[in-house]
Each structure stands twice: as C-alpha cells, then as structure tokens.
Amino acid sequence: MMMIFGGLTGACWASFLLCQAWRSTQNGPQPARSYCPACRGPIAGYDNIPVLSFLILCGRCRQCRAAIDPLGWYGEIAGLVGGSLVIRQPPSVIAFAVLLSILAASDLYRYSFTDGWFWIGAAVCLACAWQTLHWLPAALIFAAGILPVYYRKLGDGDWEVITLAALLFGLTPVLLWLLVASGLGIVLILLRRGNQHQPLPFLPVLFISLLVLISR
Ligand SMILES: [Zn+2]
C-alpha cells in the first residue's frame, strides 16, 4: 500500500516538476492551464493523467494530433518507480531523492538549476542526517572535483550534488553511485548517437542511478 501511495505521489510530482521545468524554457506569456505546445489548445484534466494519458493518446495531442515529446513521459515513469522505491527509505534518503528530482527536472530542460533550490534542499537533507555526517568523504569528493570542474569536464551543479551525497552517505555508496551513473551515461550517449549536438544532462542520470541503488 505504501509503495502504491509512493508511486502515485512520485508520478504526480514528476509530472508537475517536468511541466514547470519545460515552461521555464518558453518565452513570452503562457496559458495558466496545461496546453499543447503545438496548437496551444488547453489539455483537459482527463488527458493530463501522469504516465497513463500519454499511452491512451498514443503520444499525440487529442486536438491537433501533433506528437508529444516523450521526455516528459519518461520522467513520469521515473517518478512512479522512484516514489514507490523511495517511500520506504530513511528521511535523509527521501529528502535527498526529492531534492535530486527537482534539480534533475530542471537540468533535463535547462542544463542548469536555481542555486536557491539546492541550498534549501541541502539544508533539509543535513537536518535529517546531522548526527551522522561524513565530513572526510565530503572533503575528498570536493577536492577530487576541483580540476574536472575547472576544465569543464564536470558541471559545478553536479559537483555540489555529489559532494552533498558524500556528506550524507559516505564514500563507498557515493563511489558506487557514480560507477552506476557513469555506466548508464555511456549507454545513453551510445543510444542517442543521432543527437550528439546536445550534451547529456547528468543529474537525471544520477537520479535514475540512485533508484537503481535503492532498489537492490
Ligand atoms: Zn495540439
């Protein structure tokens, strides 16, 4: 029952986050209600059900039949799976997963995130785990990231998130997490060979990798 509740909450949460992140990339005034990017017609509530509506509509707008970007649907599935897995975790893991979901949704569409969200989320995570913080692993990860960030091989946002994870969970889980994320990143880069002009946003990869580790 907990898993179903977590999954439904996660899917709705992901749908909301992805919609907000996508909207933030659009210029000019936008309708207050959900709308189709192609015909700008409003999307009815029954066509806006996370995960299901995309399937029922076969990935097309009901009015103009334009194809819907599947990226949002993938994100909703990640939210569904993520919510059902995360709900049974300790508070620090839940707080970190929620923070990472916000940053990953933003990274997916904007290749960046608002620093304020990171610091608010980091404060909540630290409050959940303040008795068991891993200072030395965090210092090591922080130091290891200086050169890659300087030479732009690693985004500074990714660096902040990974350092926070080391502070919360210690060195071994974080190294394992990075190993899974690197493998997944390589697979995704190979899969999108036709679309190499866009860099791969790393925070969504880190979010999926977190779910892989939690599901063990
Ligand atoms: Zn349309």
PDB file of N, CA and C in Angstrom, residues 182-196 198-200:
ATOM      1  N   SER A 182      27.980   6.450 -14.337  1.00  0.00           N
ATOM      2  CA  SER A 182      28.888   6.517 -15.483  1.00  0.00           C
ATOM      3  C   SER A 182      28.502   5.472 -16.515  1.00  0.00           C
ATOM      4  N   GLY A 183      28.212   4.247 -16.045  1.00  0.00           N
ATOM      5  CA  GLY A 183      27.801   3.182 -16.966  1.00  0.00           C
ATOM      6  C   GLY A 183      26.526   3.552 -17.693  1.00  0.00           C
ATOM      7  N   LEU A 184      25.545   4.055 -16.951  1.00  0.00           N
ATOM      8  CA  LEU A 184      24.268   4.452 -17.547  1.00  0.00           C
ATOM      9  C   LEU A 184      24.469   5.610 -18.525  1.00  0.00           C
ATOM     10  N   GLY A 185      25.335   6.560 -18.140  1.00  0.00           N
ATOM     11  CA  GLY A 185      25.629   7.706 -19.013  1.00  0.00           C
ATOM     12  C   GLY A 185      26.213   7.253 -20.334  1.00  0.00           C
ATOM     13  N   ILE A 186      27.145   6.292 -20.287  1.00  0.00           N
ATOM     14  CA  ILE A 186      27.770   5.791 -21.522  1.00  0.00           C
ATOM     15  C   ILE A 186      26.710   5.127 -22.403  1.00  0.00           C
ATOM     16  N   VAL A 187      25.831   4.318 -21.785  1.00  0.00           N
ATOM     17  CA  VAL A 187      24.767   3.647 -22.556  1.00  0.00           C
ATOM     18  C   VAL A 187      23.869   4.693 -23.227  1.00  0.00           C
ATOM     19  N   LEU A 188      23.489   5.735 -22.475  1.00  0.00           N
ATOM     20  CA  LEU A 188      22.593   6.761 -23.029  1.00  0.00           C
ATOM     21  C   LEU A 188      23.267   7.530 -24.162  1.00  0.00           C
ATOM     22  N   ILE A 189      24.572   7.813 -24.010  1.00  0.00           N
ATOM     23  CA  ILE A 189      25.289   8.538 -25.066  1.00  0.00           C
ATOM     24  C   ILE A 189      25.325   7.680 -26.336  1.00  0.00           C
ATOM     25  N   LEU A 190      25.542   6.361 -26.159  1.00  0.00           N
ATOM     26  CA  LEU A 190      25.574   5.471 -27.325  1.00  0.00           C
ATOM     27  C   LEU A 190      24.194   5.384 -27.975  1.00  0.00           C
ATOM     28  N   LEU A 191      23.135   5.375 -27.140  1.00  0.00           N
ATOM     29  CA  LEU A 191      21.776   5.265 -27.667  1.00  0.00           C
ATOM     30  C   LEU A 191      21.364   6.511 -28.447  1.00  0.00           C
ATOM     31  N   ARG A 192      21.912   7.675 -28.058  1.00  0.00           N
ATOM     32  CA  ARG A 192      21.471   8.887 -28.740  1.00  0.00           C
ATOM     33  C   ARG A 192      22.525   9.361 -29.734  1.00  0.00           C
ATOM     34  N   ARG A 193      23.139   8.436 -30.429  1.00  0.00           N
ATOM     35  CA  ARG A 193      24.205   8.804 -31.361  1.00  0.00           C
ATOM     36  C   ARG A 193      23.757   9.853 -32.380  1.00  0.00           C
ATOM     37  N   GLY A 194      22.461   9.807 -32.790  1.00  0.00           N
ATOM     38  CA  GLY A 194      21.982  10.754 -33.790  1.00  0.00           C
ATOM     39  C   GLY A 194      21.772  12.156 -33.240  1.00  0.00           C
ATOM     40  N   ASN A 195      21.914  12.323 -31.928  1.00  0.00           N
ATOM     41  CA  ASN A 195      21.559  13.596 -31.305  1.00  0.00           C
ATOM     42  C   ASN A 195      22.719  14.105 -30.457  1.00  0.00           C
ATOM     43  N   GLN A 196      23.911  14.157 -31.078  1.00  0.00           N
ATOM     44  CA  GLN A 196      25.116  14.456 -30.300  1.00  0.00           C
ATOM     45  C   GLN A 196      25.336  15.940 -30.069  1.00  0.00           C
ATOM     46  N   GLN A 198      23.498  17.962 -28.494  1.00  0.00           N
ATOM     47  CA  GLN A 198      23.062  18.338 -27.150  1.00  0.00           C
ATOM     48  C   GLN A 198      23.862  17.540 -26.126  1.00  0.00           C
ATOM     49  N   PRO A 199      24.449  18.210 -25.131  1.00  0.00           N
ATOM     50  CA  PRO A 199      25.130  17.437 -24.086  1.00  0.00           C
ATOM     51  C   PRO A 199      24.124  16.619 -23.277  1.00  0.00           C
ATOM     52  N   LEU A 200      24.609  15.564 -22.644  1.00  0.00           N
ATOM     53  CA  LEU A 200      23.724  14.726 -21.822  1.00  0.00           C
ATOM     54  C   LEU A 200      23.608  15.371 -20.436  1.00  0.00           C
TER      55      LEU A 200
END
